[in-house]
């Protein structure tokens, strides 16, 4: 069985930053990128708030740069998925999607978070046929068409603004009488003439035919319903942490995020560290994920050297 000192699970800003630091600390890290190589940043457009990029940077480009930086410094970056984790004793043992196994003296969990869906059967039925949780990935298919975005957070505003640049009309379906998004994002939406915000509306059903989505039935808080004629239905209602593999083995909070020692990356299991959105319910930014990846690598190095 392959044995490594430091295994990093997840290839987003947290995982790659951990890999950069762990490589420079001579831990010879092995990183598995998982199901969504590059993480959530690959589903965004331009990242304007990462320090050091005065003109902004494309999310996919940024992740590619991070990956190349990690590799140049010696990280072994692999495109594979960990399907099973045994954290009950050190060295920790992991099973890969191809069936192989790997043992690690220490592990950094940076598996991030995934998009949430409403849970409607009709939404599941039309997933990939007009229902999407990634405007950047799929917006292209709806050029000059009408679409809806569900959610009132920063992501929803960002996706609606992006779609408005491609589509004829964008409805935002917001369940409360106000948005949770930052003032700047809300102002951007308000200044975009082809976005119509529907406050206090919930989606009852996604409508469609054999070719995909044709509409959405939405209901106002007062009980009145209306049908939106749309071709694309985009979800932007937040994320859930990718911690299923570790459930029951390390402490998670009520929403399933990994609990860490405040200000550090230590988890409830010695030798297991966490970084990025998988343990961050508050900030969830690329820069905070990267910073926590750095902390995890430093904590991991100190742990390994203390053994
Ligand atoms: P948020 O959790 O901030 O917002 C989720 C939105 O979806 C809320 O409006 C919420 O409504 C709504 N929602 C949740 N469940 C449902 C449901 N079942 N039906 C209808 N609506 C629902 O998630 P985001 O992904 O927007 O943002 C996550 C974090 O990332 C935030 O901290 C955000 O600031 C940050 N971010 C920053 C960006 C930037 O700075 N460029 C860009 C994108 C995200 P309600 O308010 O009623 O709960």
Tab-separated table of C-alpha atoms and ligand atoms in Angstrom:
chain	number	residue	atom	x	y	z
A	1	UNK	CA	0.000	0.000	0.000
A	2	UNK	CA	1.196	3.512	-0.780
A	3	UNK	CA	2.253	5.433	2.338
A	4	UNK	CA	2.538	9.220	2.497
A	5	UNK	CA	3.321	11.749	5.191
A	6	UNK	CA	0.720	14.309	4.267
A	7	UNK	CA	-2.445	13.679	2.267
A	8	UNK	CA	-4.583	16.597	1.142
A	9	UNK	CA	-8.173	15.863	0.156
A	10	UNK	CA	-9.661	18.512	-2.118
A	11	UNK	CA	-8.385	20.744	-4.899
A	12	UNK	CA	-9.782	24.210	-4.231
A	13	UNK	CA	-7.930	27.276	-2.945
A	14	UNK	CA	-7.611	25.706	0.532
A	15	UNK	CA	-6.207	22.386	-0.719
A	16	UNK	CA	-3.768	23.932	-3.185
A	17	UNK	CA	-2.499	26.501	-0.699
A	18	UNK	CA	-1.993	23.708	1.830
A	19	UNK	CA	-0.097	21.806	-0.879
A	20	UNK	CA	2.127	24.811	-1.612
A	21	UNK	CA	3.052	25.225	2.056
A	22	UNK	CA	3.390	21.496	2.735
A	23	UNK	CA	5.669	21.102	-0.300
A	24	UNK	CA	7.916	23.910	0.852
A	25	UNK	CA	8.036	22.255	4.289
A	26	UNK	CA	9.297	19.040	2.627
A	27	UNK	CA	6.203	17.030	3.558
A	28	UNK	CA	5.916	15.656	-0.010
A	29	UNK	CA	2.144	16.126	-0.017
A	30	UNK	CA	-0.164	14.090	-2.207
A	31	UNK	CA	-3.344	15.944	-3.153
A	32	UNK	CA	-6.508	14.384	-4.556
A	33	UNK	CA	-8.579	16.901	-6.453
A	34	UNK	CA	-11.916	15.134	-6.007
A	35	UNK	CA	-15.103	15.432	-7.992
A	36	UNK	CA	-14.910	19.131	-8.794
A	37	UNK	CA	-11.264	19.896	-9.668
A	38	UNK	CA	-10.558	23.516	-8.869
A	39	UNK	CA	-13.541	23.710	-6.551
A	40	UNK	CA	-16.274	26.300	-6.550
A	41	UNK	CA	-14.110	29.055	-8.008
A	42	UNK	CA	-14.258	27.283	-11.343
A	43	UNK	CA	-17.985	28.003	-11.374
A	44	UNK	CA	-17.602	31.725	-10.911
A	45	UNK	CA	-16.697	34.393	-13.441
A	46	UNK	CA	-14.162	37.009	-12.541
A	47	UNK	CA	-12.742	37.015	-9.044
A	48	UNK	CA	-12.274	40.680	-8.239
A	49	UNK	CA	-11.590	40.508	-4.538
A	50	UNK	CA	-8.508	38.288	-4.333
A	51	UNK	CA	-5.627	40.608	-3.363
A	52	UNK	CA	-2.888	40.920	-5.957
A	53	UNK	CA	-5.052	40.913	-9.084
A	54	UNK	CA	-5.787	44.576	-9.784
A	55	UNK	CA	-7.796	43.726	-12.907
A	56	UNK	CA	-9.483	40.653	-11.386
A	57	UNK	CA	-8.806	37.089	-12.472
A	58	UNK	CA	-10.867	34.368	-14.112
A	59	UNK	CA	-11.753	31.700	-11.492
A	60	UNK	CA	-10.654	28.779	-13.670
A	61	UNK	CA	-7.391	30.549	-14.506
A	62	UNK	CA	-6.708	31.240	-10.868
A	63	UNK	CA	-7.197	27.610	-9.893
A	64	UNK	CA	-4.974	26.514	-12.747
A	65	UNK	CA	-2.286	28.918	-11.540
A	66	UNK	CA	-2.607	27.573	-7.992
A	67	UNK	CA	-2.371	23.978	-9.221
A	68	UNK	CA	0.733	24.753	-11.294
A	69	UNK	CA	2.322	26.565	-8.363
A	70	UNK	CA	1.707	23.569	-6.076
A	71	UNK	CA	3.124	21.153	-8.670
A	72	UNK	CA	6.184	23.323	-9.339
A	73	UNK	CA	6.978	23.268	-5.635
A	74	UNK	CA	6.770	19.474	-5.531
A	75	UNK	CA	3.182	18.563	-4.654
A	76	UNK	CA	1.879	15.366	-6.206
A	77	UNK	CA	-1.503	16.518	-7.540
A	78	UNK	CA	-3.753	13.671	-8.653
A	79	UNK	CA	-7.147	13.667	-10.303
A	80	UNK	CA	-8.957	11.070	-8.250
A	81	UNK	CA	-11.690	10.716	-5.710
A	82	UNK	CA	-11.367	9.366	-2.189
A	83	UNK	CA	-14.353	7.093	-1.629
A	84	UNK	CA	-13.676	5.956	1.932
A	85	UNK	CA	-11.762	7.359	4.869
A	86	UNK	CA	-10.773	5.541	8.044
A	87	UNK	CA	-9.719	8.110	10.618
A	88	UNK	CA	-10.015	5.741	13.577
A	89	UNK	CA	-6.251	5.316	13.966
A	90	UNK	CA	-2.979	6.592	12.584
A	91	UNK	CA	-1.786	6.150	9.961
A	92	UNK	CA	-5.139	7.051	8.454
A	93	UNK	CA	-6.336	4.872	5.616
A	94	UNK	CA	-8.123	6.007	2.450
A	95	UNK	CA	-9.719	4.129	-0.430
A	96	UNK	CA	-9.626	5.610	-3.942
A	97	UNK	CA	-12.264	5.457	-6.657
A	98	UNK	CA	-10.154	2.976	-8.614
A	99	UNK	CA	-10.058	0.683	-5.564
A	100	UNK	CA	-6.494	1.499	-4.504
A	101	UNK	CA	-5.587	2.409	-0.936
A	102	UNK	CA	-3.304	5.002	0.551
A	103	UNK	CA	-2.064	5.528	4.109
A	104	UNK	CA	-1.235	8.931	5.527
A	105	UNK	CA	0.461	10.004	8.753
A	106	UNK	CA	-1.524	13.232	8.668
A	107	UNK	CA	-4.351	14.509	6.514
A	108	UNK	CA	-5.720	17.900	5.544
A	109	UNK	CA	-9.425	17.831	4.694
A	110	UNK	CA	-10.308	20.541	2.191
A	111	UNK	CA	-13.311	19.015	0.459
A	112	UNK	CA	-15.273	22.259	0.316
A	113	UNK	CA	-19.008	22.627	-0.045
A	114	UNK	CA	-21.525	21.869	-2.823
A	115	UNK	CA	-24.529	23.667	-4.233
A	116	UNK	CA	-27.919	23.174	-2.585
A	117	UNK	CA	-31.093	22.376	-4.506
A	118	UNK	CA	-34.681	23.059	-3.439
A	119	UNK	CA	-35.566	19.379	-3.367
A	120	UNK	CA	-38.511	19.514	-5.783
A	121	UNK	CA	-39.031	16.367	-7.872
A	122	UNK	CA	-39.514	18.530	-10.980
A	123	UNK	CA	-36.180	20.214	-10.279
A	124	UNK	CA	-34.451	16.839	-10.197
A	125	UNK	CA	-36.279	15.754	-13.344
A	126	UNK	CA	-34.965	18.699	-15.358
A	127	UNK	CA	-31.463	18.844	-13.892
A	128	UNK	CA	-29.148	19.269	-16.851
A	129	UNK	CA	-32.179	20.051	-19.035
A	130	UNK	CA	-32.617	23.631	-17.939
A	131	UNK	CA	-32.034	23.292	-14.198
A	132	UNK	CA	-28.536	24.294	-13.165
A	133	UNK	CA	-26.629	25.450	-10.092
A	134	UNK	CA	-23.915	27.128	-12.123
A	135	UNK	CA	-24.694	30.131	-14.276
A	136	UNK	CA	-21.109	30.424	-15.421
A	137	UNK	CA	-21.086	26.845	-16.653
A	138	UNK	CA	-24.487	26.857	-18.332
A	139	UNK	CA	-25.501	30.470	-18.940
A	140	UNK	CA	-24.116	30.282	-22.464
A	141	UNK	CA	-26.973	27.954	-23.459
A	142	UNK	CA	-29.572	30.585	-22.581
A	143	UNK	CA	-28.369	33.490	-24.672
A	144	UNK	CA	-31.240	35.843	-25.528
A	145	UNK	CA	-33.672	33.620	-23.548
A	146	UNK	CA	-35.554	34.199	-20.291
A	147	UNK	CA	-34.276	32.547	-17.107
A	148	UNK	CA	-34.816	32.595	-13.346
A	149	UNK	CA	-32.347	32.563	-10.470
A	150	UNK	CA	-33.459	31.385	-7.018
A	151	UNK	CA	-31.862	33.027	-3.982
A	152	UNK	CA	-31.163	36.408	-2.485
A	153	UNK	CA	-27.520	36.073	-1.447
A	154	UNK	CA	-24.342	37.321	-3.089
A	155	UNK	CA	-24.157	34.260	-5.296
A	156	UNK	CA	-27.697	34.791	-6.596
A	157	UNK	CA	-26.951	38.446	-7.366
A	158	UNK	CA	-23.682	37.558	-9.055
A	159	UNK	CA	-25.317	34.829	-11.148
A	160	UNK	CA	-28.286	37.045	-12.041
A	161	UNK	CA	-25.943	39.841	-13.145
A	162	UNK	CA	-23.902	37.441	-15.234
A	163	UNK	CA	-27.006	35.900	-16.831
A	164	UNK	CA	-28.433	39.370	-17.509
A	165	UNK	CA	-25.431	40.028	-19.736
A	166	UNK	CA	-26.373	37.013	-21.890
A	167	UNK	CA	-30.110	36.584	-21.531
A	168	UNK	CA	-33.147	38.552	-22.545
A	169	UNK	CA	-34.675	38.606	-19.069
A	170	UNK	CA	-33.695	37.326	-15.625
A	171	UNK	CA	-36.161	36.822	-12.769
A	172	UNK	CA	-34.739	36.586	-9.270
A	173	UNK	CA	-36.948	34.511	-6.977
A	174	UNK	CA	-36.340	35.706	-3.408
A	175	UNK	CA	-38.280	34.091	-0.593
A	176	UNK	CA	-38.089	36.991	1.860
A	177	UNK	CA	-39.183	40.638	1.420
A	178	UNK	CA	-35.473	41.559	1.313
A	179	UNK	CA	-32.160	40.155	0.099
A	180	UNK	CA	-29.329	38.852	2.196
A	181	UNK	CA	-26.711	39.940	-0.371
A	182	UNK	CA	-24.202	42.732	0.283
A	183	UNK	CA	-25.274	46.276	-0.539
A	184	UNK	CA	-22.869	46.455	-3.481
A	185	UNK	CA	-24.343	43.325	-5.071
A	186	UNK	CA	-27.904	44.499	-4.533
A	187	UNK	CA	-27.067	47.809	-6.152
A	188	UNK	CA	-25.598	46.009	-9.131
A	189	UNK	CA	-28.817	44.030	-9.537
A	190	UNK	CA	-30.985	47.132	-9.135
A	191	UNK	CA	-28.957	48.886	-11.839
A	192	UNK	CA	-29.494	46.054	-14.338
A	193	UNK	CA	-32.672	46.768	-16.303
A	194	UNK	CA	-33.380	43.209	-17.470
A	195	UNK	CA	-33.382	41.716	-13.947
A	196	UNK	CA	-36.764	41.617	-12.208
A	197	UNK	CA	-36.698	40.715	-8.534
A	198	UNK	CA	-39.713	38.780	-7.274
A	199	UNK	CA	-39.743	39.228	-3.503
A	200	UNK	CA	-41.597	36.833	-1.200
A	201	UNK	CA	-41.929	34.177	-3.875
A	202	UNK	CA	-41.218	30.464	-3.556
A	203	UNK	CA	-41.012	27.942	-6.359
A	204	UNK	CA	-43.826	25.421	-6.374
A	205	UNK	CA	-42.730	23.498	-9.439
A	206	UNK	CA	-40.353	23.622	-12.349
A	207	UNK	CA	-42.366	23.166	-15.544
A	208	UNK	CA	-41.122	21.468	-18.665
A	209	UNK	CA	-41.585	19.090	-21.549
A	210	UNK	CA	-39.416	16.500	-23.261
A	211	UNK	CA	-37.007	19.225	-24.417
A	212	UNK	CA	-36.468	20.589	-20.921
A	213	UNK	CA	-37.580	23.529	-18.799
A	214	UNK	CA	-40.375	25.728	-20.114
A	215	UNK	CA	-41.356	27.594	-16.974
A	216	UNK	CA	-41.653	27.835	-13.217
A	217	UNK	CA	-44.753	28.002	-11.084
A	218	UNK	CA	-44.080	30.408	-8.231
A	219	UNK	CA	-46.189	31.382	-5.266
A	220	UNK	CA	-46.274	34.672	-3.395
A	221	UNK	CA	-46.478	34.787	0.409
A	222	UNK	CA	-50.106	35.946	-0.003
A	223	UNK	CA	-50.928	32.656	-1.723
A	224	UNK	CA	-51.241	33.990	-5.266
A	225	UNK	CA	-49.426	32.048	-7.974
A	226	UNK	CA	-47.900	32.977	-11.297
A	227	UNK	CA	-46.161	31.107	-14.050
A	228	UNK	CA	-42.861	32.398	-15.354
A	229	UNK	CA	-42.086	31.436	-18.942
A	230	UNK	CA	-38.407	30.551	-18.756
A	231	UNK	CA	-35.911	28.195	-20.392
A	232	UNK	CA	-33.370	28.095	-17.592
A	233	UNK	CA	-33.837	27.674	-13.826
A	234	UNK	CA	-30.712	28.468	-11.808
A	235	UNK	CA	-30.232	27.638	-8.132
A	236	UNK	CA	-28.144	29.952	-5.983
A	237	UNK	CA	-29.383	29.093	-2.492
A	238	UNK	CA	-26.171	28.231	-0.747
A	239	UNK	CA	-24.106	25.145	-0.206
A	240	UNK	CA	-23.685	22.136	2.003
A	241	UNK	CA	-20.324	20.893	3.261
A	242	UNK	CA	-18.791	17.809	1.657
A	243	UNK	CA	-18.244	15.849	4.844
A	244	UNK	CA	-20.216	12.643	4.252
A	245	UNK	CA	-16.936	10.666	4.148
A	246	UNK	CA	-15.961	11.787	7.630
A	247	UNK	CA	-19.336	11.762	9.393
A	248	UNK	CA	-19.196	9.835	12.646
A	249	UNK	CA	-15.397	9.970	12.654
A	250	UNK	CA	-14.676	13.604	13.490
A	251	UNK	CA	-16.794	16.237	15.152
A	252	UNK	CA	-19.137	18.090	12.811
A	253	UNK	CA	-21.491	20.933	13.646
A	254	UNK	CA	-25.275	20.735	13.265
A	255	UNK	CA	-25.039	21.626	9.558
A	256	UNK	CA	-22.291	19.086	8.905
A	257	UNK	CA	-19.321	21.471	8.778
A	258	UNK	CA	-16.101	20.187	10.373
A	259	UNK	CA	-15.484	21.675	13.797
A	260	UNK	CA	-12.005	23.091	14.276
A	261	UNK	CA	-10.246	24.560	17.281
A	262	UNK	CA	-11.025	28.310	17.031
A	263	UNK	CA	-8.344	30.109	15.042
A	264	UNK	CA	-6.595	26.846	14.111
A	265	UNK	CA	-7.079	23.937	11.734
A	266	UNK	CA	-7.018	21.130	14.319
A	267	UNK	CA	-10.095	18.905	14.302
A	268	UNK	CA	-11.332	16.561	17.009
A	269	UNK	CA	-8.938	13.865	15.710
A	270	UNK	CA	-5.205	14.300	16.260
A	271	UNK	CA	-3.408	14.463	12.920
A	272	UNK	CA	-6.538	15.456	10.980
A	273	UNK	CA	-6.684	19.098	9.922
A	274	UNK	CA	-9.398	20.972	8.064
A	275	UNK	CA	-9.254	23.969	5.757
A	276	UNK	CA	-11.547	26.032	3.570
A	277	UNK	CA	-15.309	25.961	3.122
A	278	UNK	CA	-15.634	22.493	4.656
A	279	UNK	CA	-15.107	24.131	8.051
A	280	UNK	CA	-16.100	27.723	7.338
A	281	UNK	CA	-19.708	28.757	7.803
A	282	UNK	CA	-18.919	32.422	8.086
A	283	UNK	CA	-16.488	33.820	5.512
A	284	UNK	CA	-16.400	31.318	2.623
A	285	UNK	CA	-14.116	33.404	0.443
A	286	UNK	CA	-11.255	32.247	-1.765
A	287	UNK	CA	-8.824	34.325	0.245
A	288	UNK	CA	-10.005	32.942	3.599
A	289	UNK	CA	-9.942	29.401	2.189
A	290	UNK	CA	-6.384	29.940	0.961
A	291	UNK	CA	-5.360	31.361	4.334
A	292	UNK	CA	-6.855	28.403	6.181
A	293	UNK	CA	-5.022	26.043	3.801
A	294	UNK	CA	-1.795	27.740	4.842
A	295	UNK	CA	-2.680	27.332	8.523
A	296	UNK	CA	-3.527	23.651	8.030
A	297	UNK	CA	-0.177	22.963	6.372
A	298	UNK	CA	1.702	24.778	9.151
A	299	UNK	CA	-0.280	22.886	11.829
A	300	UNK	CA	0.305	19.621	9.971
A	301	UNK	CA	4.044	20.238	9.721
A	302	UNK	CA	4.301	21.011	13.451
A	303	UNK	CA	2.273	17.920	14.257
A	304	UNK	CA	4.456	15.639	12.133
A	305	UNK	CA	7.660	17.108	13.532
A	306	UNK	CA	6.422	16.624	17.083
A	307	UNK	CA	5.994	12.880	16.494
B	1	LIG	P1	-26.128	32.549	1.199
B	1	LIG	O1	-26.305	31.517	2.246
B	1	LIG	O2	-25.511	33.853	1.573
B	1	LIG	O3	-27.558	32.905	0.562
B	1	LIG	C1	-28.443	31.908	0.201
B	1	LIG	C2	-29.691	32.552	-0.344
B	1	LIG	O4	-30.567	31.507	-0.777
B	1	LIG	C3	-30.450	33.371	0.671
B	1	LIG	O5	-31.081	34.450	0.049
B	1	LIG	C4	-31.499	32.370	1.175
B	1	LIG	O6	-32.666	32.979	1.628
B	1	LIG	C5	-31.806	31.630	-0.094
B	1	LIG	N1	-32.351	30.298	0.154
B	1	LIG	C6	-31.819	29.287	0.904
B	1	LIG	N2	-32.612	28.203	0.880
B	1	LIG	C7	-33.657	28.532	0.100
B	1	LIG	C8	-34.799	27.837	-0.315
B	1	LIG	N3	-35.034	26.570	0.065
B	1	LIG	N4	-35.679	28.469	-1.121
B	1	LIG	C9	-35.456	29.738	-1.524
B	1	LIG	N5	-34.392	30.453	-1.178
B	1	LIG	C10	-33.493	29.858	-0.370
B	1	LIG	O7	-25.344	31.813	0.038
B	1	LIG	P2	-24.481	32.415	-1.158
B	1	LIG	O8	-24.107	31.236	-1.950
B	1	LIG	O9	-25.178	33.510	-1.828
B	1	LIG	O10	-23.200	33.016	-0.469
B	1	LIG	C11	-22.357	32.206	0.359
B	1	LIG	C12	-21.223	33.070	0.904
B	1	LIG	O11	-20.325	33.431	-0.154
B	1	LIG	C13	-21.715	34.367	1.503
B	1	LIG	O12	-20.932	34.653	2.635
B	1	LIG	C14	-21.468	35.386	0.424
B	1	LIG	O13	-21.297	36.687	0.907
B	1	LIG	C15	-20.199	34.841	-0.228
B	1	LIG	N6	-20.085	35.248	-1.640
B	1	LIG	C16	-19.314	36.335	-1.934
B	1	LIG	C17	-19.170	36.761	-3.231
B	1	LIG	C18	-18.285	37.929	-3.481
B	1	LIG	O14	-17.900	38.598	-2.548
B	1	LIG	N7	-17.921	38.196	-4.707
B	1	LIG	C19	-19.843	36.094	-4.341
B	1	LIG	C20	-20.652	34.977	-3.930
B	1	LIG	C21	-20.758	34.590	-2.625
B	1	LIG	P3	-32.793	33.604	3.123
B	1	LIG	O15	-32.039	34.879	3.106
B	1	LIG	O16	-34.261	33.756	3.215
B	1	LIG	O17	-32.240	32.575	4.054
